[in-house]
């Protein structure tokens, strides 16, 4: 009984550590997105404050280029962050799911909702919902229970620390 209690305590501690790591990873992704959103809001405010003079039209073009560039940087950071998340559970899916679907699966495993994922990877939430459905179908067709698979996936995620974006 004492051995079982000790093992249970070890498992609970491991579960708390895992939840902490997942929350930290989720927080990092959220901060990347929040930082980008703040910069984009500042740019949009600058754009709205411009009048229609010729000089401002050129400035407006430059600001739009900066906005597009910033969006690209954010997507790149999130892609890199997702690429650094690893689990043996992904191996059998790499030949079945596209890189975007794997990215969505990784973000799902971190607890992000469809609308959040859509914002992070710059697609519609309906696109994410469609991909979530496909992912669920693929996992279930492979003979796994989706909810159990996701729980196992969350437990097996790890991050290559020497590749932090």
JSON list of N, CA and C in Angstrom, two decimals, residues 9-72:
[
{"chain": "A", "resi": 9, "resn": "UNK", "atom": "N", "xyz": [2.04, 9.36, -5.70]},
{"chain": "A", "resi": 9, "resn": "UNK", "atom": "CA", "xyz": [2.60, 10.70, -5.48]},
{"chain": "A", "resi": 9, "resn": "UNK", "atom": "C", "xyz": [3.57, 11.09, -6.59]},
{"chain": "A", "resi": 10, "resn": "UNK", "atom": "N", "xyz": [4.39, 10.11, -7.02]},
{"chain": "A", "resi": 10, "resn": "UNK", "atom": "CA", "xyz": [5.33, 10.37, -8.11]},
{"chain": "A", "resi": 10, "resn": "UNK", "atom": "C", "xyz": [4.58, 10.70, -9.40]},
{"chain": "A", "resi": 11, "resn": "UNK", "atom": "N", "xyz": [3.52, 9.96, -9.67]},
{"chain": "A", "resi": 11, "resn": "UNK", "atom": "CA", "xyz": [2.72, 10.21, -10.87]},
{"chain": "A", "resi": 11, "resn": "UNK", "atom": "C", "xyz": [2.05, 11.58, -10.81]},
{"chain": "A", "resi": 12, "resn": "UNK", "atom": "N", "xyz": [1.53, 11.93, -9.64]},
{"chain": "A", "resi": 12, "resn": "UNK", "atom": "CA", "xyz": [0.90, 13.24, -9.48]},
{"chain": "A", "resi": 12, "resn": "UNK", "atom": "C", "xyz": [1.92, 14.35, -9.69]},
{"chain": "A", "resi": 13, "resn": "UNK", "atom": "N", "xyz": [3.12, 14.17, -9.16]},
{"chain": "A", "resi": 13, "resn": "UNK", "atom": "CA", "xyz": [4.18, 15.17, -9.33]},
{"chain": "A", "resi": 13, "resn": "UNK", "atom": "C", "xyz": [4.56, 15.29, -10.81]},
{"chain": "A", "resi": 14, "resn": "UNK", "atom": "N", "xyz": [4.69, 14.15, -11.49]},
{"chain": "A", "resi": 14, "resn": "UNK", "atom": "CA", "xyz": [5.01, 14.16, -12.92]},
{"chain": "A", "resi": 14, "resn": "UNK", "atom": "C", "xyz": [3.91, 14.86, -13.70]},
{"chain": "A", "resi": 15, "resn": "UNK", "atom": "N", "xyz": [2.66, 14.60, -13.33]},
{"chain": "A", "resi": 15, "resn": "UNK", "atom": "CA", "xyz": [1.53, 15.24, -14.01]},
{"chain": "A", "resi": 15, "resn": "UNK", "atom": "C", "xyz": [1.56, 16.75, -13.81]},
{"chain": "A", "resi": 16, "resn": "UNK", "atom": "N", "xyz": [1.85, 17.20, -12.59]},
{"chain": "A", "resi": 16, "resn": "UNK", "atom": "CA", "xyz": [1.95, 18.64, -12.31]},
{"chain": "A", "resi": 16, "resn": "UNK", "atom": "C", "xyz": [3.08, 19.28, -13.11]},
{"chain": "A", "resi": 17, "resn": "UNK", "atom": "N", "xyz": [4.22, 18.58, -13.20]},
{"chain": "A", "resi": 17, "resn": "UNK", "atom": "CA", "xyz": [5.34, 19.11, -13.98]},
{"chain": "A", "resi": 17, "resn": "UNK", "atom": "C", "xyz": [4.98, 19.22, -15.45]},
{"chain": "A", "resi": 18, "resn": "UNK", "atom": "N", "xyz": [4.31, 18.20, -15.97]},
{"chain": "A", "resi": 18, "resn": "UNK", "atom": "CA", "xyz": [3.88, 18.21, -17.37]},
{"chain": "A", "resi": 18, "resn": "UNK", "atom": "C", "xyz": [2.91, 19.37, -17.62]},
{"chain": "A", "resi": 19, "resn": "UNK", "atom": "N", "xyz": [1.94, 19.52, -16.75]},
{"chain": "A", "resi": 19, "resn": "UNK", "atom": "CA", "xyz": [0.98, 20.62, -16.90]},
{"chain": "A", "resi": 19, "resn": "UNK", "atom": "C", "xyz": [1.70, 21.97, -16.86]},
{"chain": "A", "resi": 20, "resn": "UNK", "atom": "N", "xyz": [2.69, 22.08, -16.00]},
{"chain": "A", "resi": 20, "resn": "UNK", "atom": "CA", "xyz": [3.46, 23.31, -15.91]},
{"chain": "A", "resi": 20, "resn": "UNK", "atom": "C", "xyz": [4.20, 23.58, -17.22]},
{"chain": "A", "resi": 21, "resn": "UNK", "atom": "N", "xyz": [4.82, 22.53, -17.79]},
{"chain": "A", "resi": 21, "resn": "UNK", "atom": "CA", "xyz": [5.54, 22.70, -19.06]},
{"chain": "A", "resi": 21, "resn": "UNK", "atom": "C", "xyz": [4.59, 23.07, -20.19]},
{"chain": "A", "resi": 22, "resn": "UNK", "atom": "N", "xyz": [3.42, 22.42, -20.22]},
{"chain": "A", "resi": 22, "resn": "UNK", "atom": "CA", "xyz": [2.44, 22.73, -21.26]},
{"chain": "A", "resi": 22, "resn": "UNK", "atom": "C", "xyz": [1.95, 24.16, -21.11]},
{"chain": "A", "resi": 23, "resn": "UNK", "atom": "N", "xyz": [1.67, 24.58, -19.89]},
{"chain": "A", "resi": 23, "resn": "UNK", "atom": "CA", "xyz": [1.22, 25.96, -19.66]},
{"chain": "A", "resi": 23, "resn": "UNK", "atom": "C", "xyz": [2.31, 26.96, -20.04]},
{"chain": "A", "resi": 24, "resn": "UNK", "atom": "N", "xyz": [3.57, 26.62, -19.76]},
{"chain": "A", "resi": 24, "resn": "UNK", "atom": "CA", "xyz": [4.68, 27.50, -20.13]},
{"chain": "A", "resi": 24, "resn": "UNK", "atom": "C", "xyz": [4.79, 27.62, -21.65]},
{"chain": "A", "resi": 25, "resn": "UNK", "atom": "N", "xyz": [4.68, 26.50, -22.34]},
{"chain": "A", "resi": 25, "resn": "UNK", "atom": "CA", "xyz": [4.74, 26.50, -23.80]},
{"chain": "A", "resi": 25, "resn": "UNK", "atom": "C", "xyz": [3.59, 27.29, -24.39]},
{"chain": "A", "resi": 26, "resn": "UNK", "atom": "N", "xyz": [2.39, 27.05, -23.87]},
{"chain": "A", "resi": 26, "resn": "UNK", "atom": "CA", "xyz": [1.20, 27.79, -24.33]},
{"chain": "A", "resi": 26, "resn": "UNK", "atom": "C", "xyz": [1.38, 29.29, -24.09]},
{"chain": "A", "resi": 27, "resn": "UNK", "atom": "N", "xyz": [1.94, 29.63, -22.93]},
{"chain": "A", "resi": 27, "resn": "UNK", "atom": "CA", "xyz": [2.17, 31.03, -22.59]},
{"chain": "A", "resi": 27, "resn": "UNK", "atom": "C", "xyz": [3.15, 31.68, -23.56]},
{"chain": "A", "resi": 28, "resn": "UNK", "atom": "N", "xyz": [4.21, 30.95, -23.94]},
{"chain": "A", "resi": 28, "resn": "UNK", "atom": "CA", "xyz": [5.19, 31.50, -24.88]},
{"chain": "A", "resi": 28, "resn": "UNK", "atom": "C", "xyz": [4.54, 31.79, -26.23]},
{"chain": "A", "resi": 29, "resn": "UNK", "atom": "N", "xyz": [3.73, 30.85, -26.70]},
{"chain": "A", "resi": 29, "resn": "UNK", "atom": "CA", "xyz": [3.04, 31.06, -27.98]},
{"chain": "A", "resi": 29, "resn": "UNK", "atom": "C", "xyz": [2.07, 32.23, -27.88]},
{"chain": "A", "resi": 30, "resn": "UNK", "atom": "N", "xyz": [1.34, 32.30, -26.77]},
{"chain": "A", "resi": 30, "resn": "UNK", "atom": "CA", "xyz": [0.40, 33.40, -26.57]},
{"chain": "A", "resi": 30, "resn": "UNK", "atom": "C", "xyz": [1.13, 34.74, -26.53]},
{"chain": "A", "resi": 31, "resn": "UNK", "atom": "N", "xyz": [2.29, 34.78, -25.89]},
{"chain": "A", "resi": 31, "resn": "UNK", "atom": "CA", "xyz": [3.06, 36.03, -25.82]},
{"chain": "A", "resi": 31, "resn": "UNK", "atom": "C", "xyz": [3.56, 36.46, -27.20]},
{"chain": "A", "resi": 32, "resn": "UNK", "atom": "N", "xyz": [3.98, 35.50, -28.01]},
{"chain": "A", "resi": 32, "resn": "UNK", "atom": "CA", "xyz": [4.39, 35.82, -29.38]},
{"chain": "A", "resi": 32, "resn": "UNK", "atom": "C", "xyz": [3.23, 36.47, -30.12]},
{"chain": "A", "resi": 33, "resn": "UNK", "atom": "N", "xyz": [2.06, 35.87, -30.00]},
{"chain": "A", "resi": 33, "resn": "UNK", "atom": "CA", "xyz": [0.88, 36.37, -30.68]},
{"chain": "A", "resi": 33, "resn": "UNK", "atom": "C", "xyz": [0.46, 37.73, -30.13]},
{"chain": "A", "resi": 34, "resn": "UNK", "atom": "N", "xyz": [0.49, 37.87, -28.82]},
{"chain": "A", "resi": 34, "resn": "UNK", "atom": "CA", "xyz": [0.08, 39.13, -28.17]},
{"chain": "A", "resi": 34, "resn": "UNK", "atom": "C", "xyz": [1.00, 40.27, -28.58]},
{"chain": "A", "resi": 35, "resn": "UNK", "atom": "N", "xyz": [2.31, 39.98, -28.64]},
{"chain": "A", "resi": 35, "resn": "UNK", "atom": "CA", "xyz": [3.28, 40.99, -29.05]},
{"chain": "A", "resi": 35, "resn": "UNK", "atom": "C", "xyz": [3.00, 41.45, -30.48]},
{"chain": "A", "resi": 36, "resn": "UNK", "atom": "N", "xyz": [2.73, 40.49, -31.35]},
{"chain": "A", "resi": 36, "resn": "UNK", "atom": "CA", "xyz": [2.43, 40.81, -32.74]},
{"chain": "A", "resi": 36, "resn": "UNK", "atom": "C", "xyz": [1.15, 41.63, -32.84]},
{"chain": "A", "resi": 37, "resn": "UNK", "atom": "N", "xyz": [0.13, 41.23, -32.10]},
{"chain": "A", "resi": 37, "resn": "UNK", "atom": "CA", "xyz": [-1.14, 41.94, -32.12]},
{"chain": "A", "resi": 37, "resn": "UNK", "atom": "C", "xyz": [-0.97, 43.40, -31.68]},
{"chain": "A", "resi": 38, "resn": "UNK", "atom": "N", "xyz": [-0.17, 43.60, -30.66]},
{"chain": "A", "resi": 38, "resn": "UNK", "atom": "CA", "xyz": [0.08, 44.96, -30.18]},
{"chain": "A", "resi": 38, "resn": "UNK", "atom": "C", "xyz": [0.75, 45.81, -31.26]},
{"chain": "A", "resi": 39, "resn": "UNK", "atom": "N", "xyz": [1.76, 45.23, -31.92]},
{"chain": "A", "resi": 39, "resn": "UNK", "atom": "CA", "xyz": [2.45, 45.96, -33.00]},
{"chain": "A", "resi": 39, "resn": "UNK", "atom": "C", "xyz": [1.50, 46.26, -34.15]},
{"chain": "A", "resi": 40, "resn": "UNK", "atom": "N", "xyz": [0.66, 45.28, -34.48]},
{"chain": "A", "resi": 40, "resn": "UNK", "atom": "CA", "xyz": [-0.28, 45.50, -35.58]},
{"chain": "A", "resi": 40, "resn": "UNK", "atom": "C", "xyz": [-1.31, 46.57, -35.23]},
{"chain": "A", "resi": 41, "resn": "UNK", "atom": "N", "xyz": [-1.76, 46.61, -33.99]},
{"chain": "A", "resi": 41, "resn": "UNK", "atom": "CA", "xyz": [-2.72, 47.64, -33.58]},
{"chain": "A", "resi": 41, "resn": "UNK", "atom": "C", "xyz": [-2.08, 49.03, -33.67]},
{"chain": "A", "resi": 42, "resn": "UNK", "atom": "N", "xyz": [-0.81, 49.13, -33.28]},
{"chain": "A", "resi": 42, "resn": "UNK", "atom": "CA", "xyz": [-0.11, 50.42, -33.40]},
{"chain": "A", "resi": 42, "resn": "UNK", "atom": "C", "xyz": [-0.02, 50.83, -34.87]},
{"chain": "A", "resi": 43, "resn": "UNK", "atom": "N", "xyz": [0.30, 49.88, -35.75]},
{"chain": "A", "resi": 43, "resn": "UNK", "atom": "CA", "xyz": [0.38, 50.19, -37.18]},
{"chain": "A", "resi": 43, "resn": "UNK", "atom": "C", "xyz": [-0.98, 50.61, -37.73]},
{"chain": "A", "resi": 44, "resn": "UNK", "atom": "N", "xyz": [-2.03, 49.88, -37.35]},
{"chain": "A", "resi": 44, "resn": "UNK", "atom": "CA", "xyz": [-3.37, 50.23, -37.83]},
{"chain": "A", "resi": 44, "resn": "UNK", "atom": "C", "xyz": [-3.76, 51.62, -37.36]},
{"chain": "A", "resi": 45, "resn": "UNK", "atom": "N", "xyz": [-3.40, 51.97, -36.13]},
{"chain": "A", "resi": 45, "resn": "UNK", "atom": "CA", "xyz": [-3.71, 53.31, -35.62]},
{"chain": "A", "resi": 45, "resn": "UNK", "atom": "C", "xyz": [-2.96, 54.36, -36.42]},
{"chain": "A", "resi": 46, "resn": "UNK", "atom": "N", "xyz": [-1.69, 54.10, -36.73]},
{"chain": "A", "resi": 46, "resn": "UNK", "atom": "CA", "xyz": [-0.92, 55.03, -37.56]},
{"chain": "A", "resi": 46, "resn": "UNK", "atom": "C", "xyz": [-1.57, 55.20, -38.93]},
{"chain": "A", "resi": 47, "resn": "UNK", "atom": "N", "xyz": [-1.98, 54.09, -39.52]},
{"chain": "A", "resi": 47, "resn": "UNK", "atom": "CA", "xyz": [-2.61, 54.12, -40.84]},
{"chain": "A", "resi": 47, "resn": "UNK", "atom": "C", "xyz": [-3.91, 54.92, -40.80]},
{"chain": "A", "resi": 48, "resn": "UNK", "atom": "N", "xyz": [-4.72, 54.73, -39.76]},
{"chain": "A", "resi": 48, "resn": "UNK", "atom": "CA", "xyz": [-5.99, 55.45, -39.65]},
{"chain": "A", "resi": 48, "resn": "UNK", "atom": "C", "xyz": [-5.79, 56.95, -39.45]},
{"chain": "A", "resi": 49, "resn": "UNK", "atom": "N", "xyz": [-4.68, 57.32, -38.83]},
{"chain": "A", "resi": 49, "resn": "UNK", "atom": "CA", "xyz": [-4.42, 58.73, -38.56]},
{"chain": "A", "resi": 49, "resn": "UNK", "atom": "C", "xyz": [-3.88, 59.49, -39.76]},
{"chain": "A", "resi": 50, "resn": "UNK", "atom": "N", "xyz": [-3.56, 58.78, -40.81]},
{"chain": "A", "resi": 50, "resn": "UNK", "atom": "CA", "xyz": [-3.01, 59.44, -42.00]},
{"chain": "A", "resi": 50, "resn": "UNK", "atom": "C", "xyz": [-4.12, 60.05, -42.83]},
{"chain": "A", "resi": 51, "resn": "UNK", "atom": "N", "xyz": [-3.83, 61.20, -43.44]},
{"chain": "A", "resi": 51, "resn": "UNK", "atom": "CA", "xyz": [-4.79, 61.75, -44.39]},
{"chain": "A", "resi": 51, "resn": "UNK", "atom": "C", "xyz": [-4.45, 61.21, -45.77]},
{"chain": "A", "resi": 52, "resn": "UNK", "atom": "N", "xyz": [-5.09, 61.67, -46.79]},
{"chain": "A", "resi": 52, "resn": "UNK", "atom": "CA", "xyz": [-4.92, 61.09, -48.13]},
{"chain": "A", "resi": 52, "resn": "UNK", "atom": "C", "xyz": [-3.91, 61.83, -49.00]},
{"chain": "A", "resi": 53, "resn": "UNK", "atom": "N", "xyz": [-3.00, 62.56, -48.41]},
{"chain": "A", "resi": 53, "resn": "UNK", "atom": "CA", "xyz": [-2.00, 63.26, -49.23]},
{"chain": "A", "resi": 53, "resn": "UNK", "atom": "C", "xyz": [-1.08, 62.23, -49.90]},
{"chain": "A", "resi": 54, "resn": "UNK", "atom": "N", "xyz": [-0.40, 62.67, -50.95]},
{"chain": "A", "resi": 54, "resn": "UNK", "atom": "CA", "xyz": [0.48, 61.77, -51.71]},
{"chain": "A", "resi": 54, "resn": "UNK", "atom": "C", "xyz": [1.58, 61.20, -50.82]},
{"chain": "A", "resi": 55, "resn": "UNK", "atom": "N", "xyz": [2.17, 62.04, -49.98]},
{"chain": "A", "resi": 55, "resn": "UNK", "atom": "CA", "xyz": [3.24, 61.58, -49.10]},
{"chain": "A", "resi": 55, "resn": "UNK", "atom": "C", "xyz": [2.71, 60.50, -48.15]},
{"chain": "A", "resi": 56, "resn": "UNK", "atom": "N", "xyz": [1.52, 60.71, -47.65]},
{"chain": "A", "resi": 56, "resn": "UNK", "atom": "CA", "xyz": [0.95, 59.74, -46.72]},
{"chain": "A", "resi": 56, "resn": "UNK", "atom": "C", "xyz": [0.54, 58.45, -47.42]},
{"chain": "A", "resi": 57, "resn": "UNK", "atom": "N", "xyz": [0.20, 58.54, -48.72]},
{"chain": "A", "resi": 57, "resn": "UNK", "atom": "CA", "xyz": [-0.11, 57.32, -49.46]},
{"chain": "A", "resi": 57, "resn": "UNK", "atom": "C", "xyz": [1.13, 56.43, -49.55]},
{"chain": "A", "resi": 58, "resn": "UNK", "atom": "N", "xyz": [2.29, 57.04, -49.76]},
{"chain": "A", "resi": 58, "resn": "UNK", "atom": "CA", "xyz": [3.54, 56.28, -49.79]},
{"chain": "A", "resi": 58, "resn": "UNK", "atom": "C", "xyz": [3.83, 55.69, -48.42]},
{"chain": "A", "resi": 59, "resn": "UNK", "atom": "N", "xyz": [3.61, 56.49, -47.39]},
{"chain": "A", "resi": 59, "resn": "UNK", "atom": "CA", "xyz": [3.81, 56.01, -46.02]},
{"chain": "A", "resi": 59, "resn": "UNK", "atom": "C", "xyz": [2.86, 54.87, -45.71]},
{"chain": "A", "resi": 60, "resn": "UNK", "atom": "N", "xyz": [1.63, 54.99, -46.18]},
{"chain": "A", "resi": 60, "resn": "UNK", "atom": "CA", "xyz": [0.64, 53.95, -45.97]},
{"chain": "A", "resi": 60, "resn": "UNK", "atom": "C", "xyz": [1.09, 52.63, -46.62]},
{"chain": "A", "resi": 61, "resn": "UNK", "atom": "N", "xyz": [1.64, 52.72, -47.84]},
{"chain": "A", "resi": 61, "resn": "UNK", "atom": "CA", "xyz": [2.17, 51.52, -48.50]},
{"chain": "A", "resi": 61, "resn": "UNK", "atom": "C", "xyz": [3.29, 50.90, -47.67]},
{"chain": "A", "resi": 62, "resn": "UNK", "atom": "N", "xyz": [4.19, 51.76, -47.16]},
{"chain": "A", "resi": 62, "resn": "UNK", "atom": "CA", "xyz": [5.30, 51.26, -46.34]},
{"chain": "A", "resi": 62, "resn": "UNK", "atom": "C", "xyz": [4.79, 50.60, -45.06]},
{"chain": "A", "resi": 63, "resn": "UNK", "atom": "N", "xyz": [3.80, 51.20, -44.44]},
{"chain": "A", "resi": 63, "resn": "UNK", "atom": "CA", "xyz": [3.24, 50.63, -43.21]},
{"chain": "A", "resi": 63, "resn": "UNK", "atom": "C", "xyz": [2.56, 49.29, -43.48]},
{"chain": "A", "resi": 64, "resn": "UNK", "atom": "N", "xyz": [1.89, 49.18, -44.61]},
{"chain": "A", "resi": 64, "resn": "UNK", "atom": "CA", "xyz": [1.27, 47.90, -44.97]},
{"chain": "A", "resi": 64, "resn": "UNK", "atom": "C", "xyz": [2.32, 46.82, -45.23]},
{"chain": "A", "resi": 65, "resn": "UNK", "atom": "N", "xyz": [3.43, 47.20, -45.84]},
{"chain": "A", "resi": 65, "resn": "UNK", "atom": "CA", "xyz": [4.52, 46.25, -46.05]},
{"chain": "A", "resi": 65, "resn": "UNK", "atom": "C", "xyz": [5.07, 45.79, -44.71]},
{"chain": "A", "resi": 66, "resn": "UNK", "atom": "N", "xyz": [5.24, 46.73, -43.79]},
{"chain": "A", "resi": 66, "resn": "UNK", "atom": "CA", "xyz": [5.73, 46.38, -42.44]},
{"chain": "A", "resi": 66, "resn": "UNK", "atom": "C", "xyz": [4.74, 45.45, -41.75]},
{"chain": "A", "resi": 67, "resn": "UNK", "atom": "N", "xyz": [3.45, 45.72, -41.88]},
{"chain": "A", "resi": 67, "resn": "UNK", "atom": "CA", "xyz": [2.43, 44.88, -41.25]},
{"chain": "A", "resi": 67, "resn": "UNK", "atom": "C", "xyz": [2.48, 43.45, -41.81]},
{"chain": "A", "resi": 68, "resn": "UNK", "atom": "N", "xyz": [2.59, 43.34, -43.12]},
{"chain": "A", "resi": 68, "resn": "UNK", "atom": "CA", "xyz": [2.66, 42.03, -43.77]},
{"chain": "A", "resi": 68, "resn": "UNK", "atom": "C", "xyz": [3.93, 41.29, -43.32]},
{"chain": "A", "resi": 69, "resn": "UNK", "atom": "N", "xyz": [5.02, 42.03, -43.24]},
{"chain": "A", "resi": 69, "resn": "UNK", "atom": "CA", "xyz": [6.29, 41.46, -42.78]},
{"chain": "A", "resi": 69, "resn": "UNK", "atom": "C", "xyz": [6.17, 40.95, -41.34]},
{"chain": "A", "resi": 70, "resn": "UNK", "atom": "N", "xyz": [5.54, 41.75, -40.48]},
{"chain": "A", "resi": 70, "resn": "UNK", "atom": "CA", "xyz": [5.37, 41.38, -39.08]},
{"chain": "A", "resi": 70, "resn": "UNK", "atom": "C", "xyz": [4.49, 40.12, -38.96]},
{"chain": "A", "resi": 71, "resn": "UNK", "atom": "N", "xyz": [3.45, 40.04, -39.75]},
{"chain": "A", "resi": 71, "resn": "UNK", "atom": "CA", "xyz": [2.61, 38.83, -39.77]},
{"chain": "A", "resi": 71, "resn": "UNK", "atom": "C", "xyz": [3.45, 37.61, -40.14]},
{"chain": "A", "resi": 72, "resn": "UNK", "atom": "N", "xyz": [4.29, 37.77, -41.14]},
{"chain": "A", "resi": 72, "resn": "UNK", "atom": "CA", "xyz": [5.15, 36.67, -41.57]},
{"chain": "A", "resi": 72, "resn": "UNK", "atom": "C", "xyz": [6.12, 36.23, -40.49]}
]
